[in-house]
Amino acid sequence: MKVKAILLALALCFAGAAISFAQTAQMGTWKLNEAKSKIPAGAPKNTTVLYESQGDSVKVATDGTTNDGKPYHTEWTGKFDGKDYPLTGDPSSDVRSYTMVNDHTLTLTNKKDGKEIASGRIVVSADGKSRTLTLHSTNPAGKKVFSTSVYDKQ
């Protein structure tokens, strides 16, 4: 009986951890604040970002424009565990990984055919009203690009 109680308690702890893991300050809809952002001309940009729970995973959907100004939509579903999960809709990347640093901070890496093409850090403000993405990437011409995108919570 004692073993069953311990196993039940452990199961509840893991379930609670999975739920709280998915409920971070990142969750919700974020709109790009172009006035506060520093995105180089010709660089792709996400104008809307949505984080939502999908069971024990997180779905991240973005809408934005490519480096030539064409609209695009991306979707990624996975965990904030540093592992690569498929990314759809991004012509420059086929997988993405996120790592949770703390409740307000994530790191991310985008890859194409196994090669890292972008890495960044996403920090949600203490009041939860804005988030900042700093991104280091390589453009199609092989040039290093640095951008800072600021988003407002909707």
PDB file of C-alpha atoms in Angstrom:
ATOM      1  CA  MET A   1       0.000   0.000   0.000  1.00  0.00           C
ATOM      2  CA  LYS A   2       2.828   2.371   0.881  1.00  0.00           C
ATOM      3  CA  VAL A   3       4.479   1.728  -2.508  1.00  0.00           C
ATOM      4  CA  LYS A   4       1.223   2.580  -4.316  1.00  0.00           C
ATOM      5  CA  ALA A   5       0.918   5.844  -2.375  1.00  0.00           C
ATOM      6  CA  ILE A   6       4.504   6.787  -3.230  1.00  0.00           C
ATOM      7  CA  LEU A   7       3.989   5.944  -6.928  1.00  0.00           C
ATOM      8  CA  LEU A   8       0.766   7.984  -7.005  1.00  0.00           C
ATOM      9  CA  ALA A   9       2.516  10.930  -5.354  1.00  0.00           C
ATOM     10  CA  LEU A  10       5.355  10.734  -7.894  1.00  0.00           C
ATOM     11  CA  ALA A  11       2.893  10.551 -10.794  1.00  0.00           C
ATOM     12  CA  LEU A  12       1.081  13.645  -9.496  1.00  0.00           C
ATOM     13  CA  CYS A  13       4.397  15.501  -9.120  1.00  0.00           C
ATOM     14  CA  PHE A  14       5.392  14.694 -12.705  1.00  0.00           C
ATOM     15  CA  ALA A  15       1.958  15.717 -14.004  1.00  0.00           C
ATOM     16  CA  GLY A  16       2.147  18.982 -12.068  1.00  0.00           C
ATOM     17  CA  ALA A  17       5.634  19.638 -13.387  1.00  0.00           C
ATOM     18  CA  ALA A  18       4.493  19.028 -16.965  1.00  0.00           C
ATOM     19  CA  ILE A  19       1.579  21.426 -16.548  1.00  0.00           C
ATOM     20  CA  SER A  20       3.670  24.157 -14.916  1.00  0.00           C
ATOM     21  CA  PHE A  21       6.421  23.551 -17.494  1.00  0.00           C
ATOM     22  CA  ALA A  22       3.988  24.458 -20.253  1.00  0.00           C
ATOM     23  CA  GLN A  23       2.581  27.470 -18.358  1.00  0.00           C
ATOM     24  CA  THR A  24       5.430  29.950 -18.619  1.00  0.00           C
ATOM     25  CA  ALA A  25       5.465  33.708 -19.025  1.00  0.00           C
ATOM     26  CA  GLN A  26       6.009  33.085 -22.776  1.00  0.00           C
ATOM     27  CA  MET A  27       2.444  31.813 -23.281  1.00  0.00           C
ATOM     28  CA  GLY A  28      -0.053  33.911 -25.213  1.00  0.00           C
ATOM     29  CA  THR A  29      -0.078  36.133 -28.282  1.00  0.00           C
ATOM     30  CA  TRP A  30       2.692  38.655 -28.935  1.00  0.00           C
ATOM     31  CA  LYS A  31       2.718  41.472 -31.529  1.00  0.00           C
ATOM     32  CA  LEU A  32       5.913  42.993 -32.918  1.00  0.00           C
ATOM     33  CA  ASN A  33       6.594  46.547 -31.750  1.00  0.00           C
ATOM     34  CA  GLU A  34       8.584  47.768 -34.753  1.00  0.00           C
ATOM     35  CA  ALA A  35       9.348  51.146 -33.152  1.00  0.00           C
ATOM     36  CA  LYS A  36      11.270  49.454 -30.324  1.00  0.00           C
ATOM     37  CA  SER A  37      12.832  46.745 -32.510  1.00  0.00           C
ATOM     38  CA  LYS A  38      16.141  46.821 -34.384  1.00  0.00           C
ATOM     39  CA  ILE A  39      15.698  44.573 -37.402  1.00  0.00           C
ATOM     40  CA  PRO A  40      18.074  45.126 -40.338  1.00  0.00           C
ATOM     41  CA  ALA A  41      16.501  46.031 -43.680  1.00  0.00           C
ATOM     42  CA  GLY A  42      15.807  42.932 -45.735  1.00  0.00           C
ATOM     43  CA  ALA A  43      15.795  40.608 -42.720  1.00  0.00           C
ATOM     44  CA  PRO A  44      12.786  38.355 -42.113  1.00  0.00           C
ATOM     45  CA  LYS A  45      10.533  39.346 -39.231  1.00  0.00           C
ATOM     46  CA  ASN A  46       7.766  37.767 -37.214  1.00  0.00           C
ATOM     47  CA  THR A  47       4.919  40.220 -36.721  1.00  0.00           C
ATOM     48  CA  THR A  48       2.798  37.911 -34.537  1.00  0.00           C
ATOM     49  CA  VAL A  49       3.934  35.053 -32.299  1.00  0.00           C
ATOM     50  CA  LEU A  50       1.593  32.667 -30.464  1.00  0.00           C
ATOM     51  CA  TYR A  51       2.640  30.246 -27.700  1.00  0.00           C
ATOM     52  CA  GLU A  52      -0.007  27.768 -26.551  1.00  0.00           C
ATOM     53  CA  SER A  53      -0.095  24.512 -24.589  1.00  0.00           C
ATOM     54  CA  GLN A  54      -0.653  21.317 -26.567  1.00  0.00           C
ATOM     55  CA  GLY A  55      -0.891  18.589 -23.933  1.00  0.00           C
ATOM     56  CA  ASP A  56       2.590  18.262 -22.427  1.00  0.00           C
ATOM     57  CA  SER A  57       4.106  20.183 -25.357  1.00  0.00           C
ATOM     58  CA  VAL A  58       4.009  23.773 -26.569  1.00  0.00           C
ATOM     59  CA  LYS A  59       2.916  24.991 -29.996  1.00  0.00           C
ATOM     60  CA  VAL A  60       4.600  28.110 -31.348  1.00  0.00           C
ATOM     61  CA  ALA A  61       3.046  29.709 -34.430  1.00  0.00           C
ATOM     62  CA  THR A  62       4.383  32.808 -36.167  1.00  0.00           C
ATOM     63  CA  ASP A  63       3.164  35.082 -38.904  1.00  0.00           C
ATOM     64  CA  GLY A  64       5.555  37.445 -40.598  1.00  0.00           C
ATOM     65  CA  THR A  65       7.448  38.323 -43.749  1.00  0.00           C
ATOM     66  CA  THR A  66      10.447  36.726 -45.443  1.00  0.00           C
ATOM     67  CA  ASN A  67      13.601  38.661 -46.314  1.00  0.00           C
ATOM     68  CA  ASP A  68      12.000  39.586 -49.661  1.00  0.00           C
ATOM     69  CA  GLY A  69       8.775  40.827 -48.013  1.00  0.00           C
ATOM     70  CA  LYS A  70       6.532  37.836 -48.759  1.00  0.00           C
ATOM     71  CA  PRO A  71       4.150  36.714 -45.998  1.00  0.00           C
ATOM     72  CA  TYR A  72       4.781  33.414 -44.255  1.00  0.00           C
ATOM     73  CA  HIS A  73       3.406  31.291 -41.419  1.00  0.00           C
ATOM     74  CA  THR A  74       5.477  28.876 -39.320  1.00  0.00           C
ATOM     75  CA  GLU A  75       4.528  26.230 -36.789  1.00  0.00           C
ATOM     76  CA  TRP A  76       6.613  24.342 -34.249  1.00  0.00           C
ATOM     77  CA  THR A  77       5.369  21.898 -31.625  1.00  0.00           C
ATOM     78  CA  GLY A  78       7.709  20.449 -29.036  1.00  0.00           C
ATOM     79  CA  LYS A  79       9.108  20.863 -25.557  1.00  0.00           C
ATOM     80  CA  PHE A  80      11.481  23.431 -24.104  1.00  0.00           C
ATOM     81  CA  ASP A  81      14.070  20.681 -23.576  1.00  0.00           C
ATOM     82  CA  GLY A  82      16.830  21.642 -26.011  1.00  0.00           C
ATOM     83  CA  LYS A  83      15.932  18.891 -28.496  1.00  0.00           C
ATOM     84  CA  ASP A  84      15.257  19.536 -32.185  1.00  0.00           C
ATOM     85  CA  TYR A  85      11.610  19.381 -33.276  1.00  0.00           C
ATOM     86  CA  PRO A  86      10.313  19.907 -36.837  1.00  0.00           C
ATOM     87  CA  LEU A  87       9.588  23.459 -37.972  1.00  0.00           C
ATOM     88  CA  THR A  88       7.194  24.011 -40.876  1.00  0.00           C
ATOM     89  CA  GLY A  89       6.721  27.076 -43.058  1.00  0.00           C
ATOM     90  CA  ASP A  90      10.218  28.561 -42.671  1.00  0.00           C
ATOM     91  CA  PRO A  91      12.196  28.379 -45.922  1.00  0.00           C
ATOM     92  CA  SER A  92      15.498  28.827 -44.074  1.00  0.00           C
ATOM     93  CA  SER A  93      15.018  26.275 -41.232  1.00  0.00           C
ATOM     94  CA  ASP A  94      13.642  22.765 -40.873  1.00  0.00           C
ATOM     95  CA  VAL A  95      14.064  22.203 -37.111  1.00  0.00           C
ATOM     96  CA  ARG A  96      14.088  24.362 -33.990  1.00  0.00           C
ATOM     97  CA  SER A  97      14.961  23.723 -30.376  1.00  0.00           C
ATOM     98  CA  TYR A  98      14.070  25.750 -27.302  1.00  0.00           C
ATOM     99  CA  THR A  99      15.678  25.490 -23.877  1.00  0.00           C
ATOM    100  CA  MET A 100      14.009  26.958 -20.807  1.00  0.00           C
ATOM    101  CA  VAL A 101      16.528  28.957 -18.797  1.00  0.00           C
ATOM    102  CA  ASN A 102      13.912  30.117 -16.287  1.00  0.00           C
ATOM    103  CA  ASP A 103      10.219  31.072 -16.278  1.00  0.00           C
ATOM    104  CA  HIS A 104      10.925  34.284 -18.219  1.00  0.00           C
ATOM    105  CA  THR A 105      13.813  33.208 -20.462  1.00  0.00           C
ATOM    106  CA  LEU A 106      14.227  30.789 -23.365  1.00  0.00           C
ATOM    107  CA  THR A 107      17.093  30.132 -25.735  1.00  0.00           C
ATOM    108  CA  LEU A 108      16.441  28.901 -29.259  1.00  0.00           C
ATOM    109  CA  THR A 109      18.357  27.395 -32.157  1.00  0.00           C
ATOM    110  CA  ASN A 110      17.195  27.032 -35.769  1.00  0.00           C
ATOM    111  CA  LYS A 111      18.834  24.537 -38.108  1.00  0.00           C
ATOM    112  CA  LYS A 112      18.649  23.660 -41.787  1.00  0.00           C
ATOM    113  CA  ASP A 113      19.888  20.215 -42.858  1.00  0.00           C
ATOM    114  CA  GLY A 114      21.603  19.828 -39.468  1.00  0.00           C
ATOM    115  CA  LYS A 115      23.510  23.114 -39.696  1.00  0.00           C
ATOM    116  CA  GLU A 116      22.814  25.899 -37.183  1.00  0.00           C
ATOM    117  CA  ILE A 117      21.632  29.018 -39.008  1.00  0.00           C
ATOM    118  CA  ALA A 118      20.253  31.062 -36.096  1.00  0.00           C
ATOM    119  CA  SER A 119      20.392  31.222 -32.320  1.00  0.00           C
ATOM    120  CA  GLY A 120      18.797  33.572 -29.871  1.00  0.00           C
ATOM    121  CA  ARG A 121      17.462  34.415 -26.460  1.00  0.00           C
ATOM    122  CA  ILE A 122      13.876  35.371 -25.597  1.00  0.00           C
ATOM    123  CA  VAL A 123      13.260  37.266 -22.362  1.00  0.00           C
ATOM    124  CA  VAL A 124       9.838  38.237 -21.033  1.00  0.00           C
ATOM    125  CA  SER A 125       9.823  41.393 -18.909  1.00  0.00           C
ATOM    126  CA  ALA A 126       9.195  41.112 -15.168  1.00  0.00           C
ATOM    127  CA  ASP A 127       5.688  42.573 -15.593  1.00  0.00           C
ATOM    128  CA  GLY A 128       4.920  40.090 -18.415  1.00  0.00           C
ATOM    129  CA  LYS A 129       3.833  42.827 -20.836  1.00  0.00           C
ATOM    130  CA  SER A 130       6.704  42.593 -23.328  1.00  0.00           C
ATOM    131  CA  ARG A 131       9.276  40.145 -24.597  1.00  0.00           C
ATOM    132  CA  THR A 132      12.576  40.697 -26.375  1.00  0.00           C
ATOM    133  CA  LEU A 133      14.165  38.342 -28.873  1.00  0.00           C
ATOM    134  CA  THR A 134      17.857  38.838 -29.611  1.00  0.00           C
ATOM    135  CA  LEU A 135      18.818  36.790 -32.639  1.00  0.00           C
ATOM    136  CA  HIS A 136      22.135  35.977 -34.285  1.00  0.00           C
ATOM    137  CA  SER A 137      21.701  34.449 -37.725  1.00  0.00           C
ATOM    138  CA  THR A 138      23.321  33.922 -41.095  1.00  0.00           C
ATOM    139  CA  ASN A 139      21.488  35.258 -44.130  1.00  0.00           C
ATOM    140  CA  PRO A 140      21.265  33.358 -47.452  1.00  0.00           C
ATOM    141  CA  ALA A 141      24.397  35.181 -48.682  1.00  0.00           C
ATOM    142  CA  GLY A 142      26.364  33.867 -45.670  1.00  0.00           C
ATOM    143  CA  LYS A 143      26.528  37.231 -43.878  1.00  0.00           C
ATOM    144  CA  LYS A 144      26.102  37.338 -40.079  1.00  0.00           C
ATOM    145  CA  VAL A 145      23.004  39.274 -39.011  1.00  0.00           C
ATOM    146  CA  PHE A 146      22.054  40.520 -35.527  1.00  0.00           C
ATOM    147  CA  SER A 147      18.544  41.695 -34.674  1.00  0.00           C
ATOM    148  CA  THR A 148      16.496  42.665 -31.637  1.00  0.00           C
ATOM    149  CA  SER A 149      12.724  42.224 -31.846  1.00  0.00           C
ATOM    150  CA  VAL A 150      10.478  43.602 -29.114  1.00  0.00           C
ATOM    151  CA  TYR A 151       6.937  42.240 -28.759  1.00  0.00           C
ATOM    152  CA  ASP A 152       3.942  43.443 -26.762  1.00  0.00           C
ATOM    153  CA  LYS A 153       1.574  40.977 -25.075  1.00  0.00           C
ATOM    154  CA  GLN A 154      -1.933  41.008 -26.534  1.00  0.00           C
TER     155      GLN A 154
END
